[in-house]
XYZ file of N, CA and C in Angstrom:
471
model
N -30.928 69.574 -12.119
C -29.517 70.085 -11.979
C -29.451 71.748 -12.197
N -28.576 72.398 -11.784
C -28.517 73.805 -12.522
C -27.369 73.881 -13.455
N -27.366 75.069 -14.182
C -26.551 75.164 -15.094
C -24.707 75.083 -14.861
N -24.748 75.494 -13.757
C -23.240 75.454 -13.056
C -22.709 74.113 -12.627
N -23.954 73.399 -12.044
C -23.543 72.066 -11.756
C -23.071 70.841 -13.351
N -24.174 71.262 -14.176
C -23.906 70.758 -15.630
C -22.478 70.928 -16.075
N -22.377 72.331 -15.831
C -21.087 72.596 -16.372
C -19.589 71.873 -15.586
N -19.641 72.189 -14.549
C -18.810 71.254 -13.445
C -18.722 69.937 -13.903
N -19.699 69.537 -14.053
C -19.822 67.911 -14.719
C -18.876 67.549 -16.023
N -19.470 68.524 -17.128
C -18.524 68.462 -18.147
C -16.990 68.687 -18.070
N -16.844 69.532 -17.200
C -15.487 70.127 -17.036
C -14.798 68.963 -16.920
N -15.424 68.099 -15.814
C -14.550 66.898 -14.986
C -14.604 65.806 -15.683
N -15.280 65.662 -16.980
C -15.354 64.489 -17.816
C -14.545 64.824 -19.037
N -14.448 66.190 -19.348
C -13.598 66.834 -20.326
C -11.998 66.356 -19.620
N -11.753 66.625 -18.457
C -10.414 66.421 -17.766
C -10.114 64.903 -17.834
N -11.158 64.210 -17.441
C -10.830 62.664 -17.245
C -10.907 62.265 -18.834
N -11.114 62.784 -19.619
C -10.786 61.999 -21.067
C -9.422 62.325 -21.541
N -8.996 63.747 -21.428
C -7.860 64.045 -21.284
C -6.802 63.473 -20.881
N -7.006 62.967 -19.643
C -5.664 62.394 -18.805
C -5.902 60.907 -19.412
N -6.896 60.324 -20.022
C -6.775 59.260 -20.287
C -5.949 58.908 -21.439
N -6.184 60.149 -22.618
C -5.502 60.053 -23.669
C -3.993 60.158 -23.692
N -3.574 61.123 -22.302
C -2.375 61.361 -22.008
C -1.329 60.152 -21.469
N -2.211 59.310 -20.918
C -1.854 58.031 -20.447
C -0.898 57.321 -21.635
N 0.297 56.961 -21.276
C 0.818 56.123 -22.680
C -0.008 54.563 -22.552
N -0.034 53.974 -23.745
C -0.835 52.995 -24.083
C 0.386 51.872 -23.729
N 0.094 50.592 -23.523
C 1.285 49.490 -23.385
C 1.883 49.491 -24.527
N 1.640 49.416 -25.611
C 2.511 49.677 -27.121
C 3.419 50.470 -26.825
N 2.913 51.881 -26.588
C 4.104 52.747 -26.152
C 4.963 52.777 -25.197
N 4.984 51.985 -24.008
C 5.559 51.935 -22.999
C 6.613 50.469 -23.193
N 6.158 49.811 -23.718
C 6.755 48.492 -24.007
C 7.621 48.411 -25.124
N 8.908 48.002 -25.343
C 9.551 48.096 -26.442
C 9.146 46.850 -27.518
N 9.090 47.098 -28.520
C 8.494 46.314 -29.453
C 9.596 44.977 -30.015
N 9.200 43.963 -29.049
C 10.407 42.896 -29.486
C 9.325 41.709 -29.522
N 9.575 40.570 -30.680
C 9.117 39.541 -30.731
C 9.749 38.505 -29.701
N 8.457 38.073 -29.112
C 9.150 36.978 -28.039
C 9.357 35.733 -28.823
N 10.281 35.237 -28.291
C 10.737 33.813 -28.595
C 9.594 32.954 -28.796
N 9.471 31.974 -29.787
C 8.148 30.814 -29.848
C 8.984 29.615 -29.405
N 7.792 28.887 -28.833
C 8.414 27.237 -28.235
C 9.061 26.870 -29.433
N 8.374 26.763 -30.660
C 8.923 25.772 -31.912
C 10.016 26.438 -32.254
N 10.958 27.318 -31.879
C 12.045 28.158 -32.700
C 13.543 27.051 -32.015
N 14.199 26.822 -32.774
C 15.437 26.189 -32.096
C 16.032 26.792 -31.191
N 16.669 26.795 -30.371
C 17.417 27.663 -29.537
C 18.912 27.053 -29.137
N 19.567 28.180 -29.574
C 21.290 27.805 -29.580
C 21.689 27.523 -28.403
N 22.323 26.135 -28.113
C 22.833 26.265 -26.638
C 24.076 26.924 -26.841
N 24.445 26.929 -25.355
C 26.025 27.595 -25.096
C 26.729 26.464 -26.004
N 27.736 27.552 -26.524
C 29.038 26.688 -27.462
C 29.382 25.283 -26.887
N 29.357 24.257 -27.564
C 29.664 22.916 -26.854
C 31.151 22.617 -26.754
N 31.404 22.246 -26.105
C 32.975 21.784 -25.577
C 33.131 20.349 -26.419
N 34.309 20.045 -26.928
C 34.690 18.852 -27.352
C 33.983 17.502 -26.745
N 34.007 17.416 -25.694
C 33.510 16.310 -24.622
C 31.790 16.320 -25.021
N 31.281 17.691 -25.060
C 29.837 17.523 -25.420
C 29.456 17.256 -26.785
N 30.206 17.718 -27.447
C 30.086 17.444 -29.009
C 30.103 15.818 -29.209
N 31.123 14.985 -28.684
C 31.061 13.804 -28.650
C 30.069 13.280 -27.838
N 29.468 13.823 -26.865
C 28.146 12.930 -26.241
C 27.111 13.085 -27.153
N 26.973 14.296 -27.625
C 25.704 14.808 -28.309
C 25.716 13.789 -29.671
N 26.755 13.704 -30.428
C 26.941 13.022 -31.594
C 26.796 11.426 -31.327
N 27.321 11.039 -30.220
C 26.978 9.707 -29.955
C 25.673 9.059 -29.496
N 24.884 9.946 -28.731
C 23.664 9.978 -28.337
C 22.671 10.025 -29.648
N 23.160 11.152 -30.620
C 22.255 11.328 -31.709
C 22.315 10.185 -32.760
N 23.508 9.842 -32.930
C 23.703 8.920 -34.068
C 23.252 7.421 -33.516
N 23.032 7.167 -32.259
C 22.697 5.763 -31.909
C 21.187 5.853 -32.042
N 20.443 6.794 -31.388
C 19.207 6.933 -31.792
C 18.609 6.960 -33.315
N 19.245 7.363 -34.039
C 18.980 7.675 -35.569
C 19.351 6.231 -36.338
N 20.336 5.707 -35.803
C 20.665 4.109 -36.277
C 20.247 3.160 -35.370
N 19.337 3.507 -34.530
C 19.058 2.265 -33.538
C 19.764 1.509 -32.840
N 21.047 2.141 -32.583
C 21.992 1.388 -32.228
C 22.233 1.875 -30.390
N 23.113 1.036 -29.810
C 23.341 1.017 -28.035
C 24.390 2.337 -28.141
N 24.000 3.368 -27.478
C 24.998 4.420 -27.336
C 26.589 3.922 -27.151
N 26.801 2.898 -26.384
C 27.821 2.850 -26.157
C 28.802 1.839 -27.455
N 28.036 1.315 -28.463
C 28.591 0.898 -29.588
C 29.042 1.867 -30.580
N 28.549 3.389 -30.303
C 28.914 4.340 -31.024
C 30.456 5.194 -30.456
N 31.373 5.023 -31.855
C 32.555 5.456 -31.272
C 33.225 6.845 -32.362
N 33.396 7.639 -31.396
C 33.957 8.699 -31.789
C 35.433 8.617 -32.385
N 35.549 8.522 -33.983
C 37.091 8.233 -34.422
C 38.172 9.235 -34.138
N 37.187 10.627 -34.638
C 38.205 11.942 -34.483
C 37.449 12.978 -34.453
N 38.015 14.346 -34.201
C 36.904 15.493 -34.037
C 37.820 16.428 -35.117
N 37.092 17.028 -36.036
C 38.028 18.136 -37.115
C 36.976 19.248 -36.756
N 37.626 20.075 -35.863
C 36.816 21.424 -35.526
C 35.452 21.018 -35.079
N 34.358 21.471 -35.806
C 32.870 20.978 -35.209
C 32.349 19.966 -35.669
N 32.919 19.066 -36.366
C 32.712 17.716 -37.012
C 33.172 16.407 -36.288
N 32.551 15.756 -36.044
C 32.838 14.295 -35.155
C 32.859 13.631 -36.255
N 33.827 12.591 -36.426
C 33.631 11.378 -37.412
C 33.653 10.171 -36.238
N 32.493 9.497 -37.158
C 31.971 8.412 -36.320
C 31.832 7.032 -36.547
N 31.766 6.367 -35.900
C 31.472 4.817 -36.727
C 31.205 3.875 -35.444
N 30.542 2.650 -36.074
C 30.019 1.679 -35.206
C 30.083 0.477 -36.116
N 29.566 -0.921 -35.350
C 29.472 -2.096 -36.041
C 28.052 -2.116 -36.974
N 28.415 -2.706 -38.096
C 27.003 -2.602 -38.827
C 26.213 -4.179 -38.651
N 25.121 -3.812 -38.410
C 24.380 -5.152 -37.718
C 24.132 -6.222 -38.603
N 24.177 -5.862 -39.938
C 23.966 -7.258 -40.777
C 25.298 -7.760 -41.248
N 26.572 -7.000 -41.672
C 27.465 -8.033 -41.777
C 28.742 -7.838 -41.028
N 28.728 -7.192 -40.173
C 29.922 -7.250 -38.884
C 30.777 -6.264 -39.547
N 30.756 -5.355 -40.637
C 31.741 -4.427 -41.006
C 31.697 -3.269 -40.166
N 32.091 -1.898 -40.710
C 32.107 -0.678 -39.903
C 31.221 0.337 -40.683
N 30.134 1.006 -40.115
C 29.374 2.266 -40.627
C 30.035 3.223 -40.216
N 30.264 4.161 -40.944
C 30.792 5.524 -41.063
C 29.797 6.536 -41.195
N 30.326 7.680 -40.218
C 29.302 8.914 -40.697
C 29.882 10.093 -40.302
N 29.836 11.088 -40.350
C 30.132 12.511 -39.575
C 29.105 13.296 -38.871
N 29.128 13.897 -38.029
C 28.007 14.487 -37.309
C 28.623 15.767 -36.845
N 27.583 17.057 -36.937
C 27.623 18.106 -36.470
C 26.267 18.598 -35.751
N 26.841 19.979 -34.942
C 25.695 20.662 -34.324
C 25.255 22.006 -35.097
N 23.898 21.950 -34.866
C 23.563 23.641 -35.191
C 22.326 23.968 -34.743
N 22.659 24.807 -33.618
C 21.621 24.989 -32.445
C 21.723 23.855 -31.682
N 20.044 23.641 -31.741
C 20.042 22.288 -31.095
C 19.597 20.788 -32.092
N 20.067 21.234 -33.171
C 19.886 19.793 -34.223
C 21.159 19.333 -34.347
N 21.050 17.909 -34.169
C 22.277 16.968 -34.690
C 21.861 16.700 -35.949
N 23.242 16.835 -36.975
C 23.309 16.706 -38.447
C 23.866 15.831 -38.778
N 23.720 14.952 -39.756
C 24.934 13.714 -39.820
C 24.815 13.618 -41.258
N 26.004 12.906 -41.822
C 25.796 12.624 -42.954
C 26.584 11.209 -42.803
N 26.171 10.125 -44.076
C 26.987 8.732 -44.096
C 28.295 9.269 -44.894
N 29.202 8.675 -44.268
C 30.655 8.735 -44.695
C 31.062 7.787 -45.363
N 30.282 6.503 -46.121
C 30.782 5.239 -46.383
C 29.945 4.915 -48.055
N 29.362 6.215 -48.303
C 28.533 5.776 -49.045
C 29.603 5.626 -50.500
N 29.092 5.049 -51.438
C 29.599 5.129 -52.769
C 29.669 6.218 -53.656
N 27.959 6.932 -53.809
C 27.599 7.525 -54.152
C 27.641 9.028 -53.634
N 28.287 10.010 -54.504
C 27.807 11.394 -53.838
C 26.377 12.085 -53.506
N 25.501 11.476 -54.417
C 24.194 11.931 -54.044
C 23.927 11.346 -52.736
N 24.267 10.083 -52.166
C 23.876 9.726 -50.818
C 24.801 10.069 -49.617
N 25.802 10.549 -50.080
C 26.919 11.135 -49.278
C 26.730 12.441 -48.873
N 25.407 12.944 -48.402
C 25.014 14.224 -47.953
C 24.626 14.420 -46.767
N 24.423 16.015 -46.185
C 24.504 16.248 -44.915
C 22.735 15.921 -45.043
N 22.015 15.357 -43.874
C 20.766 15.182 -43.482
C 20.029 16.089 -42.726
N 20.082 16.987 -43.876
C 19.579 18.392 -43.352
C 18.443 19.236 -44.255
N 18.191 18.415 -45.412
C 16.826 18.879 -46.321
C 15.442 18.405 -46.043
N 14.667 19.087 -46.569
C 13.398 18.818 -46.186
C 13.064 17.622 -46.948
N 12.517 16.698 -45.882
C 11.947 15.348 -46.092
C 13.178 14.536 -45.446
N 13.962 15.081 -44.720
C 14.805 14.073 -43.875
C 14.199 14.146 -42.786
N 14.566 13.213 -41.661
C 13.851 13.228 -40.210
C 14.728 14.500 -39.365
N 14.285 15.158 -38.616
C 14.867 16.356 -37.678
C 15.274 15.540 -36.418
N 16.654 15.520 -36.116
C 17.015 15.338 -34.580
C 17.274 16.277 -33.840
N 16.614 16.609 -32.485
C 17.310 17.319 -32.029
C 18.014 17.004 -30.275
N 18.334 17.835 -29.668
C 18.926 17.126 -28.508
C 18.730 18.806 -27.226
N 18.728 18.080 -26.087
C 18.766 18.842 -25.204
C 19.695 18.188 -24.249
N 20.845 18.937 -23.602
C 21.846 18.759 -22.510
C 21.606 19.113 -21.362
N 21.372 18.267 -20.326
C 20.878 18.572 -18.953
C 21.649 18.119 -18.037
N 22.724 18.809 -17.563
C 23.904 18.036 -16.889
C 24.606 17.243 -17.449
N 24.404 15.726 -17.025
C 25.103 14.447 -17.831
C 24.587 13.807 -18.663
N 23.165 14.231 -18.768
C 21.834 13.463 -19.583
C 21.987 14.524 -21.013
N 22.087 13.718 -21.984
C 21.587 13.956 -23.045
C 20.172 13.428 -23.550
N 19.368 14.309 -24.121
C 18.011 13.597 -24.436
C 18.004 14.044 -25.970
N 17.135 12.787 -26.697
C 17.094 13.319 -28.104
C 15.940 12.892 -28.589
N 15.144 13.686 -29.278
C 14.327 13.808 -29.895
C 14.262 13.948 -31.566
N 13.712 12.788 -32.283
C 13.473 12.733 -33.510
C 12.121 12.969 -33.940
N 11.851 13.644 -35.500
C 10.695 13.829 -35.893
C 10.955 13.629 -37.232
N 9.733 12.709 -37.607
C 9.957 12.061 -39.024
C 9.288 13.482 -40.060
N 9.420 13.353 -41.219
C 8.983 14.432 -41.910
C 7.269 14.628 -41.997
N 6.577 13.498 -41.501
C 5.160 13.685 -41.578
C 4.650 14.402 -40.134
N 5.589 14.782 -39.437
C 5.832 15.345 -38.107
C 5.376 14.403 -36.971
N 5.568 13.149 -37.090
C 5.452 12.269 -36.483
C 6.759 11.812 -35.288
N 6.518 11.901 -33.780
C 7.532 12.107 -33.140
C 8.273 10.584 -32.930
N 9.315 9.875 -33.467
C 10.210 8.676 -33.469
C 10.484 8.472 -32.045
N 10.881 9.142 -31.669
C 11.676 8.956 -30.480
C 12.190 9.856 -29.143
N 12.332 9.353 -28.157
C 12.300 10.511 -27.090
C 13.677 9.621 -26.171
N 14.689 9.838 -26.268
C 15.760 8.974 -25.983
C 16.828 9.747 -24.847
N 16.751 9.186 -23.828
C 18.010 9.913 -22.614
C 18.757 8.896 -22.600
N 20.215 9.460 -22.471
C 21.387 8.685 -22.363
C 22.302 9.788 -21.511
N 23.503 9.004 -21.269
C 24.342 9.503 -20.537
C 25.709 9.296 -21.113
N 26.300 10.624 -21.646
C 27.424 10.622 -22.187
C 28.639 10.643 -21.579
């Protein structure tokens, strides 16, 4: 190879290296945004009163092992549903409150005599109850604190 040929090759190689450096990297062209993780709760569209009733009925039925039709919504007070059902042991009424936070169904007993027991079930160590609304179907998924799935219950509200 002649000196002129070698110089031409080096020139072309240098131009190619500069053009590679000039091209923006994917990090430079794509904005830095963290993608949503599958495990992150996703907030549904704001629930209507009717949807809140359906979700709370389905959620509390799954949580307490009741038929969804046995759960009664006694009242709505803003984002909180006041719920009751027939107690399976003594035939009395069990009462609870229910609210929704993102895709979580959060409840608290409303008939306990101790303020310690009358708390929202959203602390570490409490089962986690999630819902999905798909048209008229409400799907409830419960997970125990040890990460074991308890139920995958679908109902119509």
